[in-house]
Amino acid sequence: MKEYEVIMINSAMPTDLEEYAAQVATEAITMESDFSSIAHFIKRNFDRKYTNTWQCVVGKHFCPSLMKQVILFTLS
């Protein structure tokens, strides 16, 4: 699997969730080809592991209004 540099921009999540998000995002962009599929992949994995309802936004241009724990990072 290709290695990506994770640049954490903002996070209110515990470190273990940040690390899991980076891992799952890396898997998603390796396996999926479009933003919608990447977002669904990440959401499914978080829903399974952490048994809550998660939201996932993937892309370059968006304006979210999100509640609870938020993480914003890039993979390059």
PDB file of N, CA and C in Angstrom:
ATOM      1  N   MET A   1       0.841  -1.170   0.000  1.00  0.00           N
ATOM      2  CA  MET A   1       0.000   0.000   0.000  1.00  0.00           C
ATOM      3  C   MET A   1       0.893   1.243   0.000  1.00  0.00           C
ATOM      4  N   LYS A   2       0.508   2.232  -0.789  1.00  0.00           N
ATOM      5  CA  LYS A   2       1.260   3.476  -0.866  1.00  0.00           C
ATOM      6  C   LYS A   2       1.232   4.187   0.484  1.00  0.00           C
ATOM      7  N   GLU A   3       2.341   4.798   0.836  1.00  0.00           N
ATOM      8  CA  GLU A   3       2.413   5.556   2.084  1.00  0.00           C
ATOM      9  C   GLU A   3       2.093   7.010   1.809  1.00  0.00           C
ATOM     10  N   TYR A   4       1.282   7.593   2.655  1.00  0.00           N
ATOM     11  CA  TYR A   4       0.900   8.996   2.538  1.00  0.00           C
ATOM     12  C   TYR A   4       1.342   9.735   3.784  1.00  0.00           C
ATOM     13  N   GLU A   5       1.711  10.989   3.600  1.00  0.00           N
ATOM     14  CA  GLU A   5       2.009  11.843   4.740  1.00  0.00           C
ATOM     15  C   GLU A   5       0.683  12.399   5.249  1.00  0.00           C
ATOM     16  N   VAL A   6       0.430  12.237   6.532  1.00  0.00           N
ATOM     17  CA  VAL A   6      -0.793  12.756   7.143  1.00  0.00           C
ATOM     18  C   VAL A   6      -0.469  14.096   7.781  1.00  0.00           C
ATOM     19  N   ILE A   7      -1.191  15.115   7.378  1.00  0.00           N
ATOM     20  CA  ILE A   7      -1.019  16.446   7.961  1.00  0.00           C
ATOM     21  C   ILE A   7      -2.284  16.756   8.748  1.00  0.00           C
ATOM     22  N   MET A   8      -2.177  16.708  10.076  1.00  0.00           N
ATOM     23  CA  MET A   8      -3.312  16.966  10.949  1.00  0.00           C
ATOM     24  C   MET A   8      -3.521  18.475  11.029  1.00  0.00           C
ATOM     25  N   ILE A   9      -4.680  18.944  10.610  1.00  0.00           N
ATOM     26  CA  ILE A   9      -4.981  20.372  10.590  1.00  0.00           C
ATOM     27  C   ILE A   9      -5.731  20.776  11.847  1.00  0.00           C
ATOM     28  N   ASN A  10      -6.738  19.995  12.216  1.00  0.00           N
ATOM     29  CA  ASN A  10      -7.534  20.304  13.397  1.00  0.00           C
ATOM     30  C   ASN A  10      -8.197  19.021  13.858  1.00  0.00           C
ATOM     31  N   SER A  11      -8.203  18.783  15.152  1.00  0.00           N
ATOM     32  CA  SER A  11      -8.852  17.582  15.652  1.00  0.00           C
ATOM     33  C   SER A  11      -9.310  17.774  17.087  1.00  0.00           C
ATOM     34  N   ALA A  12     -10.506  17.290  17.365  1.00  0.00           N
ATOM     35  CA  ALA A  12     -11.027  17.241  18.726  1.00  0.00           C
ATOM     36  C   ALA A  12     -11.191  15.780  19.141  1.00  0.00           C
ATOM     37  N   MET A  13     -10.536  14.889  18.401  1.00  0.00           N
ATOM     38  CA  MET A  13     -10.661  13.453  18.643  1.00  0.00           C
ATOM     39  C   MET A  13      -9.458  12.946  19.427  1.00  0.00           C
ATOM     40  N   PRO A  14      -9.631  11.861  20.174  1.00  0.00           N
ATOM     41  CA  PRO A  14      -8.488  11.231  20.838  1.00  0.00           C
ATOM     42  C   PRO A  14      -7.480  10.724  19.802  1.00  0.00           C
ATOM     43  N   THR A  15      -6.244  10.599  20.209  1.00  0.00           N
ATOM     44  CA  THR A  15      -5.161  10.199  19.314  1.00  0.00           C
ATOM     45  C   THR A  15      -5.433   8.863  18.627  1.00  0.00           C
ATOM     46  N   ASP A  16      -5.999   7.895  19.353  1.00  0.00           N
ATOM     47  CA  ASP A  16      -6.246   6.587  18.726  1.00  0.00           C
ATOM     48  C   ASP A  16      -7.256   6.691  17.585  1.00  0.00           C
ATOM     49  N   LEU A  17      -8.246   7.567  17.701  1.00  0.00           N
ATOM     50  CA  LEU A  17      -9.197   7.770  16.612  1.00  0.00           C
ATOM     51  C   LEU A  17      -8.545   8.508  15.450  1.00  0.00           C
ATOM     52  N   GLU A  18      -7.675   9.464  15.745  1.00  0.00           N
ATOM     53  CA  GLU A  18      -6.936  10.161  14.683  1.00  0.00           C
ATOM     54  C   GLU A  18      -6.113   9.169  13.873  1.00  0.00           C
ATOM     55  N   GLU A  19      -5.401   8.296  14.578  1.00  0.00           N
ATOM     56  CA  GLU A  19      -4.558   7.312  13.901  1.00  0.00           C
ATOM     57  C   GLU A  19      -5.399   6.348  13.071  1.00  0.00           C
ATOM     58  N   TYR A  20      -6.539   5.932  13.608  1.00  0.00           N
ATOM     59  CA  TYR A  20      -7.425   5.038  12.864  1.00  0.00           C
ATOM     60  C   TYR A  20      -7.980   5.739  11.627  1.00  0.00           C
ATOM     61  N   ALA A  21      -8.349   7.002  11.769  1.00  0.00           N
ATOM     62  CA  ALA A  21      -8.870   7.773  10.630  1.00  0.00           C
ATOM     63  C   ALA A  21      -7.833   7.852   9.516  1.00  0.00           C
ATOM     64  N   ALA A  22      -6.584   8.122   9.867  1.00  0.00           N
ATOM     65  CA  ALA A  22      -5.524   8.200   8.863  1.00  0.00           C
ATOM     66  C   ALA A  22      -5.313   6.848   8.187  1.00  0.00           C
ATOM     67  N   GLN A  23      -5.340   5.778   8.973  1.00  0.00           N
ATOM     68  CA  GLN A  23      -5.160   4.430   8.424  1.00  0.00           C
ATOM     69  C   GLN A  23      -6.293   4.078   7.462  1.00  0.00           C
ATOM     70  N   VAL A  24      -7.528   4.302   7.884  1.00  0.00           N
ATOM     71  CA  VAL A  24      -8.683   3.949   7.057  1.00  0.00           C
ATOM     72  C   VAL A  24      -8.743   4.834   5.815  1.00  0.00           C
ATOM     73  N   ALA A  25      -8.412   6.113   5.950  1.00  0.00           N
ATOM     74  CA  ALA A  25      -8.411   7.011   4.792  1.00  0.00           C
ATOM     75  C   ALA A  25      -7.377   6.564   3.764  1.00  0.00           C
ATOM     76  N   THR A  26      -6.219   6.138   4.239  1.00  0.00           N
ATOM     77  CA  THR A  26      -5.185   5.636   3.333  1.00  0.00           C
ATOM     78  C   THR A  26      -5.680   4.396   2.591  1.00  0.00           C
ATOM     79  N   GLU A  27      -6.315   3.481   3.316  1.00  0.00           N
ATOM     80  CA  GLU A  27      -6.886   2.296   2.668  1.00  0.00           C
ATOM     81  C   GLU A  27      -7.945   2.700   1.645  1.00  0.00           C
ATOM     82  N   ALA A  28      -8.785   3.649   2.021  1.00  0.00           N
ATOM     83  CA  ALA A  28      -9.891   4.063   1.151  1.00  0.00           C
ATOM     84  C   ALA A  28      -9.393   4.650  -0.163  1.00  0.00           C
ATOM     85  N   ILE A  29      -8.407   5.544  -0.106  1.00  0.00           N
ATOM     86  CA  ILE A  29      -7.958   6.172  -1.354  1.00  0.00           C
ATOM     87  C   ILE A  29      -7.159   5.207  -2.219  1.00  0.00           C
ATOM     88  N   THR A  30      -6.653   4.136  -1.605  1.00  0.00           N
ATOM     89  CA  THR A  30      -5.974   3.101  -2.373  1.00  0.00           C
ATOM     90  C   THR A  30      -6.985   2.193  -3.077  1.00  0.00           C
ATOM     91  N   MET A  31      -8.111   1.934  -2.422  1.00  0.00           N
ATOM     92  CA  MET A  31      -9.084   0.968  -2.933  1.00  0.00           C
ATOM     93  C   MET A  31     -10.219   1.587  -3.749  1.00  0.00           C
ATOM     94  N   GLU A  32     -10.553   2.830  -3.492  1.00  0.00           N
ATOM     95  CA  GLU A  32     -11.708   3.465  -4.133  1.00  0.00           C
ATOM     96  C   GLU A  32     -11.248   4.538  -5.110  1.00  0.00           C
ATOM     97  N   SER A  33     -12.121   4.912  -6.044  1.00  0.00           N
ATOM     98  CA  SER A  33     -11.693   5.830  -7.101  1.00  0.00           C
ATOM     99  C   SER A  33     -12.376   7.193  -7.083  1.00  0.00           C
ATOM    100  N   ASP A  34     -13.429   7.353  -6.291  1.00  0.00           N
ATOM    101  CA  ASP A  34     -14.108   8.653  -6.277  1.00  0.00           C
ATOM    102  C   ASP A  34     -14.403   9.064  -4.833  1.00  0.00           C
ATOM    103  N   PHE A  35     -14.643  10.361  -4.639  1.00  0.00           N
ATOM    104  CA  PHE A  35     -14.830  10.907  -3.295  1.00  0.00           C
ATOM    105  C   PHE A  35     -15.987  10.239  -2.551  1.00  0.00           C
ATOM    106  N   SER A  36     -17.079   9.992  -3.235  1.00  0.00           N
ATOM    107  CA  SER A  36     -18.243   9.380  -2.589  1.00  0.00           C
ATOM    108  C   SER A  36     -17.919   7.987  -2.057  1.00  0.00           C
ATOM    109  N   SER A  37     -17.247   7.182  -2.844  1.00  0.00           N
ATOM    110  CA  SER A  37     -16.876   5.826  -2.424  1.00  0.00           C
ATOM    111  C   SER A  37     -15.870   5.856  -1.281  1.00  0.00           C
ATOM    112  N   ILE A  38     -14.950   6.798  -1.331  1.00  0.00           N
ATOM    113  CA  ILE A  38     -13.971   6.951  -0.251  1.00  0.00           C
ATOM    114  C   ILE A  38     -14.690   7.295   1.049  1.00  0.00           C
ATOM    115  N   ALA A  39     -15.617   8.246   1.000  1.00  0.00           N
ATOM    116  CA  ALA A  39     -16.369   8.653   2.192  1.00  0.00           C
ATOM    117  C   ALA A  39     -17.176   7.482   2.756  1.00  0.00           C
ATOM    118  N   HIS A  40     -17.840   6.722   1.883  1.00  0.00           N
ATOM    119  CA  HIS A  40     -18.624   5.564   2.339  1.00  0.00           C
ATOM    120  C   HIS A  40     -17.727   4.520   2.996  1.00  0.00           C
ATOM    121  N   PHE A  41     -16.555   4.284   2.427  1.00  0.00           N
ATOM    122  CA  PHE A  41     -15.608   3.312   2.983  1.00  0.00           C
ATOM    123  C   PHE A  41     -15.194   3.719   4.396  1.00  0.00           C
ATOM    124  N   ILE A  42     -14.817   4.986   4.565  1.00  0.00           N
ATOM    125  CA  ILE A  42     -14.382   5.480   5.876  1.00  0.00           C
ATOM    126  C   ILE A  42     -15.531   5.404   6.877  1.00  0.00           C
ATOM    127  N   LYS A  43     -16.710   5.867   6.483  1.00  0.00           N
ATOM    128  CA  LYS A  43     -17.878   5.839   7.373  1.00  0.00           C
ATOM    129  C   LYS A  43     -18.209   4.415   7.809  1.00  0.00           C
ATOM    130  N   ARG A  44     -18.253   3.475   6.873  1.00  0.00           N
ATOM    131  CA  ARG A  44     -18.559   2.076   7.209  1.00  0.00           C
ATOM    132  C   ARG A  44     -17.580   1.522   8.239  1.00  0.00           C
ATOM    133  N   ASN A  45     -16.294   1.815   8.041  1.00  0.00           N
ATOM    134  CA  ASN A  45     -15.289   1.301   8.969  1.00  0.00           C
ATOM    135  C   ASN A  45     -15.434   1.910  10.356  1.00  0.00           C
ATOM    136  N   PHE A  46     -15.715   3.207  10.436  1.00  0.00           N
ATOM    137  CA  PHE A  46     -15.925   3.846  11.736  1.00  0.00           C
ATOM    138  C   PHE A  46     -17.203   3.339  12.400  1.00  0.00           C
ATOM    139  N   ASP A  47     -18.268   3.185  11.636  1.00  0.00           N
ATOM    140  CA  ASP A  47     -19.527   2.672  12.192  1.00  0.00           C
ATOM    141  C   ASP A  47     -19.331   1.274  12.778  1.00  0.00           C
ATOM    142  N   ARG A  48     -18.577   0.432  12.087  1.00  0.00           N
ATOM    143  CA  ARG A  48     -18.332  -0.932  12.570  1.00  0.00           C
ATOM    144  C   ARG A  48     -17.484  -0.949  13.836  1.00  0.00           C
ATOM    145  N   LYS A  49     -16.401  -0.183  13.819  1.00  0.00           N
ATOM    146  CA  LYS A  49     -15.456  -0.244  14.939  1.00  0.00           C
ATOM    147  C   LYS A  49     -15.950   0.504  16.165  1.00  0.00           C
ATOM    148  N   TYR A  50     -16.589   1.639  15.976  1.00  0.00           N
ATOM    149  CA  TYR A  50     -16.949   2.496  17.109  1.00  0.00           C
ATOM    150  C   TYR A  50     -18.453   2.558  17.361  1.00  0.00           C
ATOM    151  N   THR A  51     -19.246   1.799  16.643  1.00  0.00           N
ATOM    152  CA  THR A  51     -20.681   1.590  16.860  1.00  0.00           C
ATOM    153  C   THR A  51     -21.503   2.843  17.141  1.00  0.00           C
ATOM    154  N   ASN A  52     -21.149   3.926  16.580  1.00  0.00           N
ATOM    155  CA  ASN A  52     -21.958   5.138  16.605  1.00  0.00           C
ATOM    156  C   ASN A  52     -22.334   5.470  15.168  1.00  0.00           C
ATOM    157  N   THR A  53     -23.062   6.526  14.990  1.00  0.00           N
ATOM    158  CA  THR A  53     -23.341   7.007  13.646  1.00  0.00           C
ATOM    159  C   THR A  53     -22.330   8.090  13.322  1.00  0.00           C
ATOM    160  N   TRP A  54     -21.511   7.850  12.316  1.00  0.00           N
ATOM    161  CA  TRP A  54     -20.452   8.777  11.931  1.00  0.00           C
ATOM    162  C   TRP A  54     -20.813   9.469  10.629  1.00  0.00           C
ATOM    163  N   GLN A  55     -20.265  10.644  10.448  1.00  0.00           N
ATOM    164  CA  GLN A  55     -20.393  11.388   9.200  1.00  0.00           C
ATOM    165  C   GLN A  55     -18.994  11.512   8.611  1.00  0.00           C
ATOM    166  N   CYS A  56     -18.897  11.496   7.299  1.00  0.00           N
ATOM    167  CA  CYS A  56     -17.603  11.632   6.648  1.00  0.00           C
ATOM    168  C   CYS A  56     -17.756  12.509   5.419  1.00  0.00           C
ATOM    169  N   VAL A  57     -16.906  13.523   5.321  1.00  0.00           N
ATOM    170  CA  VAL A  57     -16.887  14.423   4.168  1.00  0.00           C
ATOM    171  C   VAL A  57     -15.522  14.286   3.519  1.00  0.00           C
ATOM    172  N   VAL A  58     -15.500  14.017   2.219  1.00  0.00           N
ATOM    173  CA  VAL A  58     -14.254  13.860   1.482  1.00  0.00           C
ATOM    174  C   VAL A  58     -14.290  14.789   0.284  1.00  0.00           C
ATOM    175  N   GLY A  59     -13.209  15.509   0.059  1.00  0.00           N
ATOM    176  CA  GLY A  59     -13.143  16.369  -1.112  1.00  0.00           C
ATOM    177  C   GLY A  59     -12.277  17.585  -0.860  1.00  0.00           C
ATOM    178  N   LYS A  60     -12.254  18.459  -1.827  1.00  0.00           N
ATOM    179  CA  LYS A  60     -11.433  19.665  -1.739  1.00  0.00           C
ATOM    180  C   LYS A  60     -12.246  20.894  -1.377  1.00  0.00           C
ATOM    181  N   HIS A  61     -13.500  20.944  -1.788  1.00  0.00           N
ATOM    182  CA  HIS A  61     -14.324  22.133  -1.578  1.00  0.00           C
ATOM    183  C   HIS A  61     -15.610  21.729  -0.862  1.00  0.00           C
ATOM    184  N   PHE A  62     -15.705  22.093   0.400  1.00  0.00           N
ATOM    185  CA  PHE A  62     -16.904  21.779   1.166  1.00  0.00           C
ATOM    186  C   PHE A  62     -17.020  22.764   2.324  1.00  0.00           C
ATOM    187  N   CYS A  63     -18.202  22.876   2.855  1.00  0.00           N
ATOM    188  CA  CYS A  63     -18.460  23.763   3.981  1.00  0.00           C
ATOM    189  C   CYS A  63     -19.312  22.998   4.982  1.00  0.00           C
ATOM    190  N   PRO A  64     -18.678  22.272   5.891  1.00  0.00           N
ATOM    191  CA  PRO A  64     -19.455  21.428   6.796  1.00  0.00           C
ATOM    192  C   PRO A  64     -20.007  22.196   7.993  1.00  0.00           C
ATOM    193  N   SER A  65     -21.087  21.701   8.501  1.00  0.00           N
ATOM    194  CA  SER A  65     -21.626  22.130   9.783  1.00  0.00           C
ATOM    195  C   SER A  65     -21.769  20.850  10.591  1.00  0.00           C
ATOM    196  N   LEU A  66     -20.768  20.554  11.395  1.00  0.00           N
ATOM    197  CA  LEU A  66     -20.702  19.275  12.080  1.00  0.00           C
ATOM    198  C   LEU A  66     -20.697  19.470  13.588  1.00  0.00           C
ATOM    199  N   MET A  67     -21.203  18.471  14.280  1.00  0.00           N
ATOM    200  CA  MET A  67     -21.227  18.509  15.728  1.00  0.00           C
ATOM    201  C   MET A  67     -20.384  17.357  16.259  1.00  0.00           C
ATOM    202  N   LYS A  68     -20.130  17.372  17.544  1.00  0.00           N
ATOM    203  CA  LYS A  68     -19.375  16.343  18.253  1.00  0.00           C
ATOM    204  C   LYS A  68     -17.902  16.406  17.871  1.00  0.00           C
ATOM    205  N   GLN A  69     -17.262  15.249  17.830  1.00  0.00           N
ATOM    206  CA  GLN A  69     -15.835  15.202  17.560  1.00  0.00           C
ATOM    207  C   GLN A  69     -15.575  15.395  16.077  1.00  0.00           C
ATOM    208  N   VAL A  70     -14.630  16.271  15.772  1.00  0.00           N
ATOM    209  CA  VAL A  70     -14.309  16.585  14.380  1.00  0.00           C
ATOM    210  C   VAL A  70     -12.818  16.396  14.172  1.00  0.00           C
ATOM    211  N   ILE A  71     -12.466  15.878  13.011  1.00  0.00           N
ATOM    212  CA  ILE A  71     -11.064  15.761  12.628  1.00  0.00           C
ATOM    213  C   ILE A  71     -10.938  16.261  11.195  1.00  0.00           C
ATOM    214  N   LEU A  72      -9.920  17.051  10.949  1.00  0.00           N
ATOM    215  CA  LEU A  72      -9.649  17.563   9.609  1.00  0.00           C
ATOM    216  C   LEU A  72      -8.183  17.303   9.316  1.00  0.00           C
ATOM    217  N   PHE A  73      -7.914  16.547   8.250  1.00  0.00           N
ATOM    218  CA  PHE A  73      -6.533  16.257   7.888  1.00  0.00           C
ATOM    219  C   PHE A  73      -6.433  16.059   6.392  1.00  0.00           C
ATOM    220  N   THR A  74      -5.193  16.109   5.895  1.00  0.00           N
ATOM    221  CA  THR A  74      -4.946  15.835   4.485  1.00  0.00           C
ATOM    222  C   THR A  74      -3.972  14.672   4.371  1.00  0.00           C
ATOM    223  N   LEU A  75      -4.052  13.982   3.263  1.00  0.00           N
ATOM    224  CA  LEU A  75      -3.082  12.946   2.916  1.00  0.00           C
ATOM    225  C   LEU A  75      -2.382  13.418   1.662  1.00  0.00           C
ATOM    226  N   SER A  76      -1.069  13.436   1.696  1.00  0.00           N
ATOM    227  CA  SER A  76      -0.336  13.864   0.504  1.00  0.00           C
ATOM    228  C   SER A  76       0.834  12.941   0.244  1.00  0.00           C
TER     229      SER A  76
END
